[in-house]
Each structure stands twice: as C-alpha cells, then as structure tokens.
C-alpha cells in the first residue's frame, strides 16, 4: 500500500502505510536479515528534509504493526514512538512494536478533535506535539515513570488542518503549517513546563511572534 508517513531517529525508522501498517526498521549492514530494498520509504517528503543519507543507509525490518488506521502522524520519543490518525486515538508503542499506552479522544463529547494529521517531537524527545483540525495537543514524557502524559491543548479557530510541525534544533521554536500553506512560527517555553509542580500546567507556551503566508 502507499506510504503515508515516515519518521527516522538515528538508526531507527518508522514507516506508516495507507492500510494501517507501521513497519519499524533499524540501520544494518549488507548481510543483515530482512534487508529493505523498497525505495518507497525514501520518496516521501515527511520522511526527512534531506533524504539522501537515508537512501544510502541499509535498513533491516525489525517488526510490523497493524495500527488501527492509516498513521498520518508519527513521532519518536525516548524508547517509544507515538502514532495517530483519523480514529481520534494516539497510541504509544515500544521499540519492539507493543502497545504501552493509548490516549482515547473518541468518547470526549466536548472535544473538537477530528483526526491527527501530523506530529513532531522536541530535540530532547521529552515533548511531542500532535496537530489536527484547529488544534495542537501536547504530550510530555515522565522519565522516572517512563510514561507519556497530556500536557495541554492549544486551539486556533479557523486554522484548519495542521499538515506540518517542526521543532528548531535548539527546541526554542516550533514551525506549524496549515493546509492552505500559511506558516506560523512559535516560541516554545519547555523549561518552565519541566520544572512546574502544577498538575495541569499551561506554561508550556506558544508565543506567536511571526506569521508568514
């Protein structure tokens, strides 16, 4: 089936396909088992802004996951990766493909979530953003407990579908693009959120100083 999304982190790569399949790969050598020779995983723009290093890497397949829908949104974080799509679920998988957490927004009648269309992890992989229709959800990794937790929601009326999220290398800014091509740049205040003792803190803030159309 067609490739929907692809994310890589160092020697790890996750590729999501239209039939709901997620394939996990690791960098290997020429004699590695299950060596990947399908060039489809290098032809998707979301896979990397510079796909050339990936193309020259030999990959072997670790495992295959049957996700609940086409995984539009994929992001690595710590020893896990998270996947979301049109079913209003965000599933956390271990590095061997087992489900370890599920965030379910299907039963929240007050929620305006429609689908999760893109995701991005911070450079330190302690925060992940999931974008959808007029909304960005934030998740934070609790290192001691080794679990993810919700860290708040940002609503943007009339933004429409978020199709791209990207952190700067220093984690200080986040770029967000909607379906009409408008680009928003935000300052990301993550240090205050990490040090916060407030359960439902909102100081992981986006301060929008720029707008490009």
Short mmCIF file of C-alpha atoms in Angstrom, two decimals:
data_model
loop_
_atom_site.label_atom_id
_atom_site.label_comp_id
_atom_site.label_asym_id
_atom_site.label_seq_id
_atom_site.Cartn_x
_atom_site.Cartn_y
_atom_site.Cartn_z
CA UNK A 1 0.00 0.00 0.00
CA UNK A 2 1.04 3.66 -0.37
CA UNK A 3 3.35 5.28 2.15
CA UNK A 4 1.55 7.83 4.29
CA UNK A 5 4.25 8.98 6.66
CA UNK A 6 7.81 8.24 7.67
CA UNK A 7 9.96 9.27 10.64
CA UNK A 8 13.54 8.46 11.50
CA UNK A 9 15.70 8.88 14.60
CA UNK A 10 19.35 8.00 14.30
CA UNK A 11 19.48 4.33 13.41
CA UNK A 12 15.70 3.84 13.78
CA UNK A 13 13.00 4.41 11.18
CA UNK A 14 9.21 4.04 11.24
CA UNK A 15 7.17 3.96 8.02
CA UNK A 16 3.37 4.17 8.07
CA UNK A 17 1.27 2.93 5.15
CA UNK A 18 -2.27 3.58 3.97
CA UNK A 19 -3.55 0.19 5.09
CA UNK A 20 -2.64 0.96 8.73
CA UNK A 21 0.63 -0.97 8.68
CA UNK A 22 3.60 0.53 10.50
CA UNK A 23 6.99 -1.00 9.73
CA UNK A 24 9.91 -0.47 12.11
CA UNK A 25 13.44 -0.55 10.70
CA UNK A 26 16.98 -0.37 12.07
CA UNK A 27 20.17 0.52 10.27
CA UNK A 28 22.14 -2.59 9.36
CA UNK A 29 24.83 -3.99 7.14
CA UNK A 30 24.76 -5.72 3.79
CA UNK A 31 24.36 -9.14 5.40
CA UNK A 32 21.56 -8.09 7.77
CA UNK A 33 18.36 -10.19 7.67
CA UNK A 34 15.21 -8.66 6.20
CA UNK A 35 17.20 -6.04 4.33
CA UNK A 36 14.93 -3.34 2.91
CA UNK A 37 15.24 -2.62 -0.79
CA UNK A 38 11.89 -0.90 -1.29
CA UNK A 39 12.70 2.68 -2.27
CA UNK A 40 9.18 3.85 -1.39
CA UNK A 41 10.31 4.70 2.14
CA UNK A 42 12.71 7.33 0.77
CA UNK A 43 10.31 9.06 -1.57
CA UNK A 44 8.05 10.80 0.98
CA UNK A 45 8.75 14.43 1.87
CA UNK A 46 7.79 14.00 5.57
CA UNK A 47 10.44 11.30 5.90
CA UNK A 48 13.26 13.83 6.02
CA UNK A 49 14.14 17.27 4.76
CA UNK A 50 17.29 15.59 3.44
CA UNK A 51 16.53 12.04 2.43
CA UNK A 52 19.92 11.41 0.84
CA UNK A 53 21.56 9.94 4.00
CA UNK A 54 18.59 7.62 4.45
CA UNK A 55 18.76 6.46 0.85
CA UNK A 56 22.38 5.34 1.27
CA UNK A 57 21.68 3.52 4.54
CA UNK A 58 20.99 -0.22 4.59
CA UNK A 59 17.89 -0.93 6.66
CA UNK A 60 16.51 -4.17 8.05
CA UNK A 61 12.98 -4.61 9.25
CA UNK A 62 12.50 -5.18 12.98
CA UNK A 63 8.76 -5.72 13.10
CA UNK A 64 5.41 -4.84 11.54
CA UNK A 65 2.50 -3.30 13.46
CA UNK A 66 -1.15 -3.35 12.47
CA UNK A 67 -2.26 0.11 13.57
CA UNK A 68 -5.96 0.96 13.95
CA UNK A 69 -5.97 3.32 10.92
CA UNK A 70 -3.64 4.98 8.45
CA UNK A 71 -0.96 6.62 10.65
CA UNK A 72 -0.83 10.20 9.41
CA UNK A 73 1.12 11.29 12.49
CA UNK A 74 4.28 9.52 13.73
CA UNK A 75 6.87 10.69 16.25
CA UNK A 76 9.70 9.12 18.22
CA UNK A 77 10.15 9.88 21.90
CA UNK A 78 12.56 8.17 24.28
CA UNK A 79 12.33 4.41 23.83
CA UNK A 80 8.87 4.68 22.29
CA UNK A 81 7.12 6.10 19.27
CA UNK A 82 3.62 7.51 19.01
CA UNK A 83 1.12 7.17 16.18
CA UNK A 84 -2.17 8.91 15.42
CA UNK A 85 -4.67 9.17 12.60
CA UNK A 86 -8.34 9.53 11.78
CA UNK A 87 -9.70 7.38 14.63
CA UNK A 88 -9.02 10.01 17.36
CA UNK A 89 -6.57 7.71 19.13
CA UNK A 90 -2.92 8.32 19.94
CA UNK A 91 -1.13 5.02 20.53
CA UNK A 92 2.25 4.69 22.21
CA UNK A 93 4.35 1.74 21.04
CA UNK A 94 7.52 0.28 22.50
CA UNK A 95 10.59 -0.09 20.31
CA UNK A 96 9.55 -3.67 19.55
CA UNK A 97 6.05 -2.67 18.46
CA UNK A 98 3.99 -3.45 21.57
CA UNK A 99 1.23 -1.11 22.74
CA UNK A 100 2.17 0.54 26.04
CA UNK A 101 -0.33 3.45 26.21
CA UNK A 102 -3.43 4.72 24.41
CA UNK A 103 -4.91 8.22 24.56
CA UNK A 104 -8.54 7.91 23.53
CA UNK A 105 -10.44 11.02 22.40
CA UNK A 106 -13.39 9.21 20.84
CA UNK A 107 -15.52 9.36 23.99
CA UNK A 108 -14.94 13.04 24.79
CA UNK A 109 -18.15 14.70 23.59
CA UNK A 110 -16.72 18.15 24.32
CA UNK A 111 -13.66 17.53 22.19
CA UNK A 112 -13.38 19.01 18.72
CA UNK A 113 -10.71 16.50 17.69
CA UNK A 114 -11.39 15.12 14.23
CA UNK A 115 -8.12 13.45 13.33
CA UNK A 116 -4.41 13.72 13.99
CA UNK A 117 -2.69 14.77 10.82
CA UNK A 118 0.94 15.35 11.87
CA UNK A 119 3.27 15.08 14.85
CA UNK A 120 6.72 16.23 15.90
CA UNK A 121 8.97 15.50 18.88
CA UNK A 122 11.25 18.04 20.53
CA UNK A 123 15.01 17.63 20.07
CA UNK A 124 15.36 16.10 23.55
CA UNK A 125 12.34 13.84 22.84
CA UNK A 126 10.63 14.85 26.08
CA UNK A 127 7.76 16.66 24.35
CA UNK A 128 5.61 15.70 21.36
CA UNK A 129 3.07 17.82 19.53
CA UNK A 130 0.13 16.36 17.60
CA UNK A 131 -1.65 18.60 15.11
CA UNK A 132 -5.16 18.28 13.75
CA UNK A 133 -8.13 20.47 12.87
CA UNK A 134 -7.75 23.90 14.57
CA UNK A 135 -5.81 22.27 17.41
CA UNK A 136 -2.41 21.17 18.66
CA UNK A 137 -2.15 18.68 21.54
CA UNK A 138 0.95 18.50 23.70
CA UNK A 139 2.40 15.45 25.44
CA UNK A 140 5.24 15.24 27.96
CA UNK A 141 7.44 12.24 28.82
CA UNK A 142 7.85 11.43 32.52
CA UNK A 143 11.30 9.88 32.70
CA UNK A 144 11.01 8.33 36.16
CA UNK A 145 7.70 6.63 35.40
CA UNK A 146 8.57 6.04 31.73
CA UNK A 147 5.10 7.09 30.58
CA UNK A 148 3.64 9.89 28.49
CA UNK A 149 1.07 12.33 29.85
CA UNK A 150 -1.10 15.04 28.35
CA UNK A 151 0.44 18.48 28.75
CA UNK A 152 -2.33 20.72 27.44
CA UNK A 153 -4.12 21.80 24.29
CA UNK A 154 -3.81 24.86 22.06
CA UNK A 155 -6.84 25.78 19.99
CA UNK A 156 -6.57 28.01 16.92
CA UNK A 157 -10.02 28.86 15.48
CA UNK A 158 -10.16 28.87 11.68
CA UNK A 159 -6.63 27.50 11.39
CA UNK A 160 -7.98 24.42 9.62
CA UNK A 161 -5.91 21.24 9.34
CA UNK A 162 -2.30 21.34 10.53
CA UNK A 163 -0.21 19.43 7.98
CA UNK A 164 3.32 20.03 9.30
CA UNK A 165 5.01 20.59 12.66
CA UNK A 166 8.76 21.06 13.02
CA UNK A 167 10.94 21.95 16.01
CA UNK A 168 14.10 24.03 15.68
CA UNK A 169 17.30 22.19 16.58
CA UNK A 170 17.61 24.03 19.90
CA UNK A 171 13.97 23.38 20.80
CA UNK A 172 13.26 27.10 21.18
CA UNK A 173 10.80 27.40 18.30
CA UNK A 174 8.15 25.38 16.52
CA UNK A 175 7.04 25.87 12.91
CA UNK A 176 3.47 24.97 12.01
CA UNK A 177 1.92 24.91 8.54
CA UNK A 178 -1.76 24.57 7.73
CA UNK A 179 -3.48 23.09 4.71
CA UNK A 180 -3.57 26.45 2.93
CA UNK A 181 0.19 26.93 3.11
CA UNK A 182 0.24 29.52 5.90
CA UNK A 183 3.30 29.16 8.13
CA UNK A 184 3.32 30.06 11.83
CA UNK A 185 6.47 30.29 13.96
CA UNK A 186 6.12 29.95 17.73
CA UNK A 187 8.46 30.31 20.66
CA UNK A 188 8.30 27.16 22.80
CA UNK A 189 8.74 27.53 26.55
CA UNK A 190 9.62 23.98 27.63
CA UNK A 191 11.93 24.65 30.60
CA UNK A 192 9.17 26.14 32.71
CA UNK A 193 6.90 23.19 31.98
CA UNK A 194 9.54 20.65 33.06
CA UNK A 195 10.07 22.42 36.38
CA UNK A 196 6.40 23.01 37.07
CA UNK A 197 4.69 21.41 40.07
CA UNK A 198 1.22 22.23 38.74
CA UNK A 199 -0.61 19.07 37.54
CA UNK A 200 -2.46 20.79 34.69
CA UNK A 201 0.17 23.39 33.90
CA UNK A 202 -0.23 25.67 30.91
CA UNK A 203 3.20 27.28 30.95
CA UNK A 204 4.42 25.11 28.07
CA UNK A 205 3.51 28.08 25.98
CA UNK A 206 3.47 29.12 22.36
CA UNK A 207 4.21 32.80 21.85
CA UNK A 208 3.49 33.56 18.17
CA UNK A 209 5.88 36.34 17.14
CA UNK A 210 5.86 35.60 13.42
CA UNK A 211 3.42 34.81 10.66
CA UNK A 212 4.24 34.04 7.04
CA UNK A 213 1.77 33.47 4.25
#
